[in-house]
Coordinates of C-alpha atoms in Angstrom, one line a residue:
M1 CA 3.4 17.3 12.6
T2 CA 7.5 16.6 13.2
A3 CA 7.1 13.3 11.0
A4 CA 4.9 13.7 8.1
L5 CA 3.0 10.3 7.3
L6 CA 5.3 8.3 4.8
A7 CA 3.0 5.2 4.2
G8 CA -0.5 4.8 2.6
C9 CA -2.7 2.3 3.4
S10 CA -6.1 2.8 3.7
P11 CA -9.5 1.2 3.3
G12 CA -11.3 0.7 0.3
G13 CA -13.3 1.7 -2.9
G14 CA -16.6 1.8 -4.0
G15 CA -19.3 1.4 -6.5
T16 CA -21.3 -2.3 -7.4
A17 CA -21.1 -4.0 -10.7
G18 CA -23.9 -5.1 -13.0
N19 CA -27.6 -3.7 -13.9
V20 CA -30.8 -4.8 -12.3
A21 CA -33.9 -4.3 -14.7
D22 CA -36.2 -2.1 -12.6
A23 CA -39.3 -4.7 -11.5
K24 CA -42.5 -2.9 -11.9
P25 CA -46.0 -3.9 -10.1
S26 CA -48.8 -5.0 -12.9
S27 CA -51.8 -1.9 -13.6
S28 CA -54.1 -4.6 -14.8
P29 CA -55.9 -6.6 -11.6
A30 CA -55.2 -10.1 -11.3
P31 CA -57.5 -12.8 -12.4
A32 CA -60.6 -13.9 -10.8
G33 CA -58.9 -17.0 -8.3
T34 CA -55.6 -15.8 -8.3
P35 CA -53.8 -16.0 -4.9
T36 CA -53.0 -12.2 -3.7
A37 CA -50.1 -11.9 -0.6
D38 CA -50.9 -10.9 2.1
P39 CA -50.5 -7.0 2.4
G40 CA -49.3 -7.5 5.6
T41 CA -46.1 -9.3 4.0
P42 CA -43.4 -7.8 3.2
P43 CA -42.5 -8.6 -0.1
P44 CA -39.2 -10.5 -1.1
P45 CA -35.9 -8.7 -0.9
P46 CA -34.6 -8.8 -4.9
P47 CA -31.9 -10.9 -6.3
P48 CA -28.7 -9.2 -6.3
P49 CA -27.4 -7.8 -8.7
P50 CA -24.6 -10.2 -11.0
K51 CA -21.2 -9.6 -11.0
G52 CA -18.5 -11.0 -12.1
Q53 CA -18.1 -14.0 -14.7
D54 CA -21.7 -13.7 -13.8
D55 CA -23.4 -10.2 -15.1
P56 CA -23.7 -10.7 -19.2
A57 CA -22.0 -7.1 -19.1
L58 CA -19.0 -8.5 -18.4
K59 CA -18.9 -11.6 -21.0
D60 CA -16.2 -10.1 -23.0
F61 CA -13.8 -9.0 -20.7
Y62 CA -13.8 -12.6 -18.7
A63 CA -13.3 -14.4 -22.7
Q64 CA -10.8 -11.8 -23.7
K65 CA -7.1 -14.2 -25.0
L66 CA -4.2 -12.2 -23.3
A67 CA -1.3 -11.3 -26.4
W68 CA 1.8 -12.6 -24.1
K69 CA 5.1 -11.4 -25.3
A70 CA 8.3 -11.0 -24.3
C71 CA 9.1 -8.1 -22.1
K72 CA 11.5 -5.7 -23.3
D73 CA 14.6 -5.5 -21.2
D74 CA 15.5 -2.8 -18.6
P75 CA 19.1 -2.0 -18.3
E76 CA 18.9 -0.9 -14.7
T77 CA 18.6 -4.3 -13.5
E78 CA 21.9 -5.7 -15.1
E79 CA 20.9 -9.2 -12.7
K80 CA 17.7 -9.9 -14.5
D81 CA 17.0 -10.1 -18.4
E82 CA 13.8 -8.7 -18.4
A83 CA 12.7 -10.9 -21.9
E84 CA 12.7 -13.9 -19.5
F85 CA 9.5 -12.7 -18.6
Q86 CA 6.2 -12.4 -20.5
C87 CA 4.3 -8.6 -20.2
A88 CA 0.5 -8.1 -21.7
T89 CA -2.5 -5.8 -21.1
L90 CA -5.7 -6.9 -19.3
R91 CA -8.5 -4.9 -20.9
V92 CA -11.0 -4.2 -17.7
P93 CA -14.0 -1.4 -17.9
L94 CA -12.5 2.0 -16.6
D95 CA -16.6 2.1 -14.5
Y96 CA -18.3 -1.8 -13.3
A97 CA -21.4 0.0 -13.1
N98 CA -21.6 0.8 -16.6
P99 CA -18.8 -1.4 -18.8
A100 CA -20.0 -0.1 -22.3
V101 CA -18.7 3.0 -21.8
R102 CA -14.9 2.8 -21.7
S103 CA -12.0 0.4 -21.4
I104 CA -9.3 0.6 -20.1
E105 CA -6.3 -1.7 -19.9
V106 CA -3.7 -3.0 -16.7
A107 CA -0.7 -4.3 -17.6
L108 CA 1.1 -7.3 -16.3
M109 CA 4.0 -8.9 -16.0
R110 CA 4.5 -13.2 -15.9
H111 CA 7.6 -15.6 -14.4
Q112 CA 6.1 -18.5 -16.2
A113 CA 5.8 -21.9 -14.3
A114 CA 8.8 -23.9 -15.0
N115 CA 7.2 -27.5 -14.3
S116 CA 3.9 -26.4 -16.7
E117 CA 3.3 -30.3 -15.8
A118 CA 3.4 -30.1 -12.4
R119 CA 1.4 -26.0 -12.1
V120 CA -0.6 -24.9 -9.4
G121 CA -2.2 -22.4 -11.5
T122 CA -1.2 -19.0 -10.9
L123 CA -0.5 -16.6 -8.3
L124 CA -1.2 -12.4 -8.5
V125 CA 1.0 -10.6 -6.4
N126 CA 0.6 -6.7 -4.8
P127 CA 3.9 -5.7 -3.4
G128 CA 1.7 -2.5 -1.2
G129 CA 1.2 1.3 -2.2
P130 CA -1.1 2.6 -2.7
G131 CA 0.8 2.9 -5.9
G132 CA 3.7 0.6 -6.3
S133 CA 4.1 -1.3 -9.3
G134 CA 3.8 -5.1 -9.7
K135 CA 6.0 -5.7 -12.3
D136 CA 8.7 -3.1 -10.8
W137 CA 8.4 -5.2 -8.3
L138 CA 8.3 -8.7 -10.3
K139 CA 11.8 -7.4 -11.6
Y140 CA 13.4 -7.3 -8.7
A141 CA 11.7 -9.9 -6.1
Y142 CA 11.2 -13.1 -8.8
G143 CA 14.0 -15.0 -6.3
R144 CA 12.2 -15.1 -3.5
F145 CA 9.7 -17.9 -5.7
D146 CA 13.0 -19.7 -6.6
G147 CA 12.3 -23.7 -6.1
A148 CA 8.8 -24.9 -5.7
M149 CA 6.9 -22.1 -6.1
H150 CA 9.0 -21.0 -9.4
D151 CA 7.9 -24.6 -10.2
R152 CA 4.7 -24.9 -9.8
F153 CA 3.4 -21.1 -10.4
D154 CA 3.1 -18.4 -12.9
I155 CA 3.6 -15.4 -10.9
I156 CA 2.1 -13.2 -12.0
G157 CA 2.7 -9.0 -11.1
F158 CA 0.8 -6.5 -12.3
D159 CA 0.4 -2.7 -12.4
P160 CA -2.7 -1.4 -10.5
R161 CA -5.1 1.0 -11.9
G162 CA -4.1 4.2 -11.8
V163 CA 0.0 3.2 -11.4
G164 CA 3.2 2.6 -13.4
E165 CA 1.9 1.5 -17.0
S166 CA -2.1 1.1 -16.5
N167 CA -3.2 4.9 -17.2
P168 CA -1.7 6.6 -14.4
I169 CA -3.0 9.4 -12.7
Q170 CA -1.4 12.4 -13.3
C171 CA -0.9 15.6 -11.2
L172 CA 2.4 17.3 -10.4
D173 CA 5.5 17.9 -13.1
D174 CA 9.0 16.8 -12.1
K175 CA 9.8 19.9 -10.4
A176 CA 6.7 20.4 -9.1
R177 CA 7.2 17.3 -7.1
D178 CA 11.1 18.8 -6.5
R179 CA 10.0 21.4 -4.9
D180 CA 7.2 20.0 -2.4
N181 CA 9.1 16.8 -1.2
A182 CA 12.1 19.3 -0.2
D183 CA 9.5 22.1 1.2
D184 CA 9.3 22.3 5.1
G185 CA 7.1 25.1 4.9
P186 CA 6.3 27.7 7.9
D187 CA 7.7 27.3 11.0
P188 CA 5.4 23.9 13.0
K189 CA 5.0 25.9 16.1
D190 CA 3.2 27.9 14.2
H191 CA 0.3 26.1 13.8
A192 CA -2.2 28.7 12.0
A193 CA 0.1 29.3 9.3
S194 CA 1.2 25.5 9.6
N195 CA -2.6 24.3 8.4
A196 CA -3.0 26.9 6.4
Y197 CA 0.1 26.5 4.6
S198 CA -1.2 22.6 3.8
E199 CA -4.5 23.7 3.3
Q200 CA -3.2 25.6 0.4
K201 CA -1.0 23.0 -0.9
S202 CA -3.7 20.5 -0.8
K203 CA -6.3 22.0 -2.2
E204 CA -3.3 23.1 -5.3
F205 CA -2.9 18.9 -5.4
A206 CA -6.2 18.3 -5.6
D207 CA -6.8 20.8 -8.8
A208 CA -3.7 19.5 -10.4
C209 CA -4.7 15.6 -10.9
Q210 CA -7.9 17.1 -11.6
A211 CA -7.1 19.0 -14.2
K212 CA -4.5 16.0 -15.7
S213 CA -6.4 13.0 -14.6
G214 CA -10.1 13.6 -13.5
D215 CA -12.1 11.2 -15.3
L216 CA -9.9 8.5 -14.0
L217 CA -10.3 9.9 -9.6
P218 CA -13.9 8.3 -9.9
F219 CA -12.8 4.8 -10.6
V220 CA -9.3 4.0 -8.9
G221 CA -10.4 3.0 -5.4
T222 CA -9.1 -0.6 -4.4
R223 CA -12.9 -2.2 -5.5
N224 CA -12.5 -2.0 -8.7
V225 CA -8.5 -3.4 -8.6
A226 CA -10.3 -6.0 -6.7
R227 CA -13.0 -6.8 -9.4
D228 CA -10.0 -6.6 -12.7
M229 CA -8.3 -8.9 -10.3
D230 CA -11.2 -11.0 -11.2
V231 CA -11.5 -10.4 -14.8
L232 CA -7.6 -11.6 -15.2
R233 CA -8.9 -14.4 -13.2
G234 CA -11.3 -15.8 -15.3
V235 CA -9.2 -14.6 -18.5
V236 CA -5.3 -17.3 -17.0
G237 CA -8.6 -19.7 -16.9
D238 CA -8.6 -20.0 -12.9
S239 CA -11.1 -21.2 -11.1
E240 CA -9.4 -19.8 -8.2
L241 CA -7.4 -16.9 -7.3
H242 CA -4.0 -17.4 -5.4
Y243 CA -3.0 -14.4 -4.3
L244 CA 0.1 -13.0 -1.9
G245 CA -0.2 -9.2 -0.8
Y246 CA 2.4 -7.1 0.6
S247 CA 0.8 -3.9 2.9
Y248 CA -1.6 -2.2 1.4
G249 CA -1.9 -5.3 -0.4
T250 CA -3.4 -7.3 2.2
Y251 CA -6.2 -4.7 2.0
L252 CA -6.8 -5.4 -1.3
G253 CA -6.8 -8.8 -0.6
S254 CA -9.5 -8.3 1.6
L255 CA -11.8 -6.8 -0.9
Y256 CA -11.3 -8.9 -3.1
L257 CA -12.4 -12.2 -0.5
E258 CA -15.3 -9.6 0.2
E259 CA -16.9 -9.1 -3.4
F260 CA -16.0 -13.2 -4.1
P261 CA -16.0 -15.4 -1.3
D262 CA -17.0 -18.4 -4.0
K263 CA -13.1 -17.2 -6.1
A264 CA -10.9 -17.0 -3.0
G265 CA -8.6 -19.7 -3.3
R266 CA -5.2 -19.7 -1.2
L267 CA -5.1 -15.5 0.0
V268 CA -1.7 -14.1 2.1
L269 CA -1.8 -11.2 3.4
D270 CA 1.6 -9.9 4.7
A271 CA 2.3 -7.3 7.1
A272 CA -1.6 -6.5 7.6
V273 CA -3.5 -3.6 7.4
D274 CA -6.8 -3.5 8.9
P275 CA -10.1 -2.7 6.9
A276 CA -11.6 -1.0 10.1
E277 CA -9.7 1.0 11.0
D278 CA -10.4 4.2 10.2
P279 CA -7.9 6.9 8.4
L280 CA -7.3 9.0 12.0
E281 CA -6.9 5.6 13.6
K282 CA -4.8 4.2 11.1
S283 CA -2.0 7.3 10.8
V284 CA -1.6 8.1 15.0
N285 CA -1.0 4.0 15.1
Q286 CA 1.7 3.9 12.5
Q287 CA 3.8 7.5 13.7
I288 CA 3.1 5.7 16.8
G289 CA 5.0 2.3 14.9
F290 CA 7.7 4.6 13.3
E291 CA 9.2 6.0 16.9
Q292 CA 9.2 2.8 18.5
A293 CA 11.2 1.7 15.6
F294 CA 13.5 4.7 15.5
T295 CA 13.9 4.1 19.1
R296 CA 15.4 0.6 19.0
F297 CA 17.3 1.7 16.5
A298 CA 18.5 4.5 18.7
K299 CA 19.2 2.6 21.5
D300 CA 21.5 0.0 19.1
C301 CA 22.8 2.7 17.8
A302 CA 24.0 4.0 22.0
A303 CA 25.2 0.7 22.4
R304 CA 28.1 0.9 19.4
A305 CA 31.4 2.9 19.3
G306 CA 31.1 5.8 16.6
C307 CA 27.3 6.4 17.5
P308 CA 26.4 9.9 16.0
L309 CA 23.1 9.8 17.5
G310 CA 26.0 9.0 21.4
R311 CA 26.5 6.6 23.6
N312 CA 23.3 7.6 26.4
A313 CA 20.1 5.2 25.4
D314 CA 18.0 7.1 26.7
K315 CA 18.7 10.0 25.0
A316 CA 20.2 8.9 21.7
A317 CA 16.3 8.7 19.9
L318 CA 16.7 12.8 20.1
V319 CA 19.3 13.5 19.7
G320 CA 17.9 11.9 16.5
V321 CA 15.1 14.1 16.7
D322 CA 16.5 17.4 17.3
F323 CA 19.1 17.5 14.2
L324 CA 16.0 16.6 11.7
D325 CA 13.6 18.9 13.2
G326 CA 16.8 21.5 13.0
L327 CA 17.6 20.9 9.2
R328 CA 14.4 23.7 8.8
T329 CA 16.7 26.3 9.0
K330 CA 20.6 25.1 8.5
P331 CA 19.8 22.2 5.4
L332 CA 23.0 20.3 4.6
T333 CA 24.6 20.2 1.3
T334 CA 24.8 17.1 -0.9
R335 CA 26.5 15.6 -3.9
E336 CA 23.7 16.2 -6.1
Q337 CA 24.2 20.1 -7.7
G338 CA 21.7 22.5 -6.3
R339 CA 19.6 20.3 -4.1
K340 CA 19.7 20.1 -0.2
L341 CA 18.9 17.7 2.7
T342 CA 15.7 19.9 4.4
S343 CA 14.5 17.9 7.2
S344 CA 11.2 17.0 5.0
L345 CA 13.3 15.0 3.0
G346 CA 15.8 13.8 6.0
W347 CA 12.8 12.8 8.0
T348 CA 11.8 11.6 4.1
G349 CA 15.0 8.6 5.0
M350 CA 15.2 8.5 7.4
I351 CA 11.6 6.6 7.6
S352 CA 12.5 4.7 4.7
L353 CA 15.1 2.8 6.2
L354 CA 13.3 2.1 9.2
Y355 CA 10.9 0.1 6.5
G356 CA 13.6 -3.0 6.4
D357 CA 14.9 -5.1 9.4
A358 CA 17.6 -4.4 11.7
E359 CA 20.7 -5.6 8.9
R360 CA 19.1 -1.9 7.8
W361 CA 19.9 -0.5 11.0
K362 CA 24.0 0.1 9.8
W363 CA 22.5 1.7 6.3
L364 CA 21.3 4.3 9.0
R365 CA 23.6 4.9 11.2
D366 CA 26.2 5.6 8.5
A367 CA 23.5 8.3 6.8
F368 CA 23.7 10.0 10.3
T369 CA 27.2 9.7 10.7
Y370 CA 27.6 10.8 6.9
A371 CA 25.5 14.4 7.5
M372 CA 25.9 15.3 11.0
R373 CA 29.5 14.5 11.8
D374 CA 30.6 15.2 8.1
G375 CA 28.1 17.7 7.6
D376 CA 26.8 16.0 4.2
G377 CA 23.4 14.9 3.8
S378 CA 24.1 13.3 0.5
A379 CA 22.4 9.5 1.8
L380 CA 19.4 10.8 3.6
L381 CA 18.5 12.3 0.4
Y382 CA 19.4 8.6 -1.8
Y383 CA 16.6 6.9 0.1
A384 CA 14.4 9.5 0.6
D385 CA 14.7 10.4 -3.0
N386 CA 14.0 6.0 -3.1
Y387 CA 11.0 6.2 -1.4
N388 CA 9.2 9.2 -3.1
G389 CA 10.2 7.6 -6.7
R390 CA 12.6 9.9 -7.7
N391 CA 15.5 8.3 -9.9
E392 CA 18.5 9.5 -11.0
E393 CA 17.7 11.5 -13.6
G394 CA 15.1 13.6 -11.6
K395 CA 12.2 10.9 -12.7
Y396 CA 9.9 10.3 -10.6
D397 CA 8.0 7.0 -11.5
G398 CA 4.5 8.3 -10.6
S399 CA 3.8 6.1 -7.1
M400 CA 3.1 9.6 -5.5
D401 CA 0.6 10.7 -7.5
A402 CA -1.4 7.3 -6.9
L403 CA -0.9 7.5 -3.3
P404 CA -3.2 10.2 -2.3
A405 CA -5.6 9.7 -5.4
V406 CA -6.5 6.2 -4.1
R407 CA -6.0 5.9 -0.5
C408 CA -9.4 9.6 -1.4
A409 CA -11.1 7.4 -3.4
D410 CA -10.9 4.5 -0.7
G411 CA -12.7 7.0 2.1
A412 CA -11.5 9.3 4.1
A413 CA -12.1 10.3 7.7
A414 CA -14.9 12.4 9.1
A415 CA -13.5 15.1 11.5
P416 CA -12.7 14.1 14.3
S417 CA -14.8 15.3 17.7
P418 CA -13.3 17.1 20.1
E419 CA -13.6 14.2 22.5
R420 CA -11.5 11.7 19.9
V421 CA -9.2 15.0 18.7
Q422 CA -8.1 15.1 22.7
E423 CA -8.2 10.6 23.2
V424 CA -6.0 11.0 19.7
L425 CA -3.5 14.2 21.8
A426 CA -3.3 11.6 25.0
K427 CA -2.4 8.8 22.9
L428 CA 0.6 10.7 21.3
R429 CA 1.6 12.2 23.8
K430 CA 1.8 9.3 25.9
E431 CA 3.5 6.7 23.1
A432 CA 4.7 8.9 20.2
P433 CA 6.1 12.2 22.3
L434 CA 9.4 12.9 20.4
F435 CA 7.5 13.2 16.7
S436 CA 4.6 14.2 18.6
R437 CA 6.3 16.9 20.1
D438 CA 4.0 19.4 17.6
T439 CA 1.8 18.2 17.0
V440 CA -1.7 20.3 18.8
A441 CA -5.4 19.9 18.7
E442 CA -5.3 21.9 15.1
D443 CA -3.8 20.3 13.6
F444 CA -6.5 17.5 13.0
D445 CA -9.1 19.9 11.4
G446 CA -7.4 18.8 8.4
P447 CA -6.0 18.4 5.6
G448 CA -6.8 15.4 4.3
C449 CA -9.4 14.5 1.4
E450 CA -11.1 18.0 2.1
F451 CA -10.9 19.3 -1.3
W452 CA -9.9 16.6 -3.6
P453 CA -13.4 16.3 -6.4
Y454 CA -14.2 12.6 -6.0
K455 CA -16.0 11.7 -2.9
T456 CA -17.1 8.2 -1.8
P457 CA -18.9 6.7 0.1
E458 CA -16.7 3.3 1.2
K459 CA -16.8 2.8 5.1
A460 CA -13.8 2.0 7.4
H461 CA -16.0 -2.1 8.3
T462 CA -14.4 -5.6 9.1
I463 CA -14.6 -7.9 6.8
K464 CA -15.2 -11.9 6.7
A465 CA -14.4 -14.7 5.1
P466 CA -15.8 -17.6 4.4
A467 CA -15.4 -21.6 6.0
D468 CA -14.2 -22.5 3.5
S469 CA -11.5 -20.1 1.8
P470 CA -8.8 -19.4 4.8
V471 CA -6.9 -16.9 4.9
L472 CA -3.1 -17.0 6.0
V473 CA -2.0 -13.9 7.6
I474 CA 1.5 -12.4 8.3
G475 CA 2.9 -10.3 11.0
T476 CA 5.7 -8.6 12.4
T477 CA 6.2 -7.3 15.9
G478 CA 8.2 -4.5 14.9
D479 CA 6.7 -3.8 11.8
P480 CA 5.9 0.2 12.0
A481 CA 4.0 0.8 9.1
T482 CA 1.5 -1.5 9.9
P483 CA 2.0 -2.2 13.5
Y484 CA 1.6 -6.0 14.5
A485 CA -1.9 -5.7 16.3
A486 CA -3.2 -4.4 13.0
S487 CA -2.6 -8.1 11.4
E488 CA -4.1 -9.6 15.1
R489 CA -7.3 -7.8 14.0
L490 CA -7.5 -8.6 10.8
A491 CA -7.2 -12.4 11.6
E492 CA -9.8 -12.2 14.2
G493 CA -11.7 -10.2 12.3
L494 CA -11.9 -12.1 9.1
G495 CA -13.0 -15.6 11.0
N496 CA -11.2 -18.5 9.2
A497 CA -7.7 -16.8 9.2
T498 CA -4.3 -17.6 10.9
L499 CA -2.0 -15.9 11.9
L500 CA 1.8 -16.4 11.3
T501 CA 4.4 -14.0 13.6
L502 CA 7.9 -12.8 13.2
E503 CA 9.5 -11.5 15.8
G504 CA 11.7 -9.1 14.6
E505 CA 12.5 -5.2 13.0
G506 CA 10.8 -4.2 9.7
H507 CA 7.8 -4.2 7.1
A508 CA 6.2 -7.4 5.7
A509 CA 8.1 -11.4 5.8
Y510 CA 7.7 -13.4 3.4
G511 CA 10.5 -13.7 1.4
K512 CA 13.3 -12.1 3.1
G513 CA 15.5 -15.0 4.3
N514 CA 13.4 -16.4 7.1
A515 CA 13.0 -19.8 6.6
C516 CA 10.1 -20.7 8.9
I517 CA 8.1 -17.9 7.5
D518 CA 9.3 -19.0 3.5
D519 CA 8.6 -22.1 4.6
A520 CA 5.2 -22.0 6.1
V521 CA 3.6 -20.2 3.2
D522 CA 5.1 -22.2 0.6
K523 CA 3.6 -25.3 2.0
F524 CA 0.5 -23.2 2.4
F525 CA 0.6 -22.6 -1.3
L526 CA 2.1 -25.4 -2.6
D527 CA -0.2 -28.0 -0.7
G528 CA -2.5 -25.9 1.2
T529 CA -1.6 -26.8 4.5
M530 CA -1.9 -24.3 7.0
P531 CA 0.5 -23.7 9.7
P532 CA -0.6 -24.1 13.3
A533 CA -2.4 -21.8 15.2
G534 CA 0.2 -19.2 16.8
T535 CA 3.0 -20.2 15.3
R536 CA 6.0 -17.6 15.8
C537 CA 9.0 -17.0 14.1
V538 CA 12.5 -15.6 15.2
Q539 CA 14.2 -12.5 12.3

């Protein structure tokens, strides 16, 4: 394909908590006069195994006390002293089916409620990914909770297992990651060579993850993270979980609802992932979403004087795609010594800016201007590094190792039938002709998780919400990473959910300055007031 898939939201995780003793029939005959069951009547099903706080094997985990202390200040966040936050670690089982074997620690960061007397409880937040650090996110995003939310909620960001400071998955070192991110591979028109190359890289990556983190790989699925969240809920003393999840975090919230329906409080799922959508369909819809967003950007650019893509609105997107593909043979120099802007990095930098709202289109116009007119690839390289989790010292945060590890633990797509492949190709040709122009049927043979050492039993499926657990789902009409239709399907599938719509561009809506969205979400969290069905806000 022309553009590599960047976002990694996927369905998820495996295993069942708790153990049930085997029920063995008596080997001796029943005493005379004892009623016997009708041999034609099947026995009643066994009771479900206890889980969460009801599982005796998890008692010690739910009874632990958190040792909160002031966090260490991060010099990179000059606008905030992290010592104003509190940090702690939560102990959870590596394997919920065998909790006594080994425990791991989940890193937490808390922004305490300013008004303890009016405190509602704890709000747990996941920023997405998979692979996103909730601790890092809270350091920068705490301001969106200013006011009544900060007064009445302890806000906790956490690093899910396998991510950040919570037993991070490790696969590639920084130099290898630099090489992989910059590598354009064979000519995409040489499909045999491209597919062989992709298989080789996929196998090498899987082998590296197995060598460095093989003991963690079977246990980093999203369902286990949902179980970790319930341990945290119990430890902080809340009877219900209040939760805000963005993007992939909406799937995590949905799985929590499925695992612990009686513990679900006020859940907000923003930029939703549809749990019933298989990975192939998700990938195709995402590619369409990004092409449509890029086309809207290009048309807006063409209407402005000095647009580097030209003034023809019908051709501007094609000019941009041709330029990015042309970097395969003519990479640009940058201000970083020894690094060039390759096609792969250029595509990543461009797509990363499409996650933002239309105000960020100016940044993308400028980045194209520097690259196309000045021959300077520094801006697009900067945005690619930011997306890939690379800092100015060349260190990676591990998010790109965690992303495929969680995705493969959450469920891989089965090989599509020839008929399905042709259906997908037809959809891409019609709705994403530029981004899929080099795509052929053979590209759908893999690689995905074929070489992954752990095979999960999880499958895409619809999740239902209990009648007493209302959920607020938010979708943005121009969201390229999790297209709006996924929010519609999630809300419909949950059954007891209200869909709040933002008409505009970008990925996710809450906390980004839209008063209509922010007020609706705050009211729901603070007093349970749901916005009227069909509410639409304008960016």
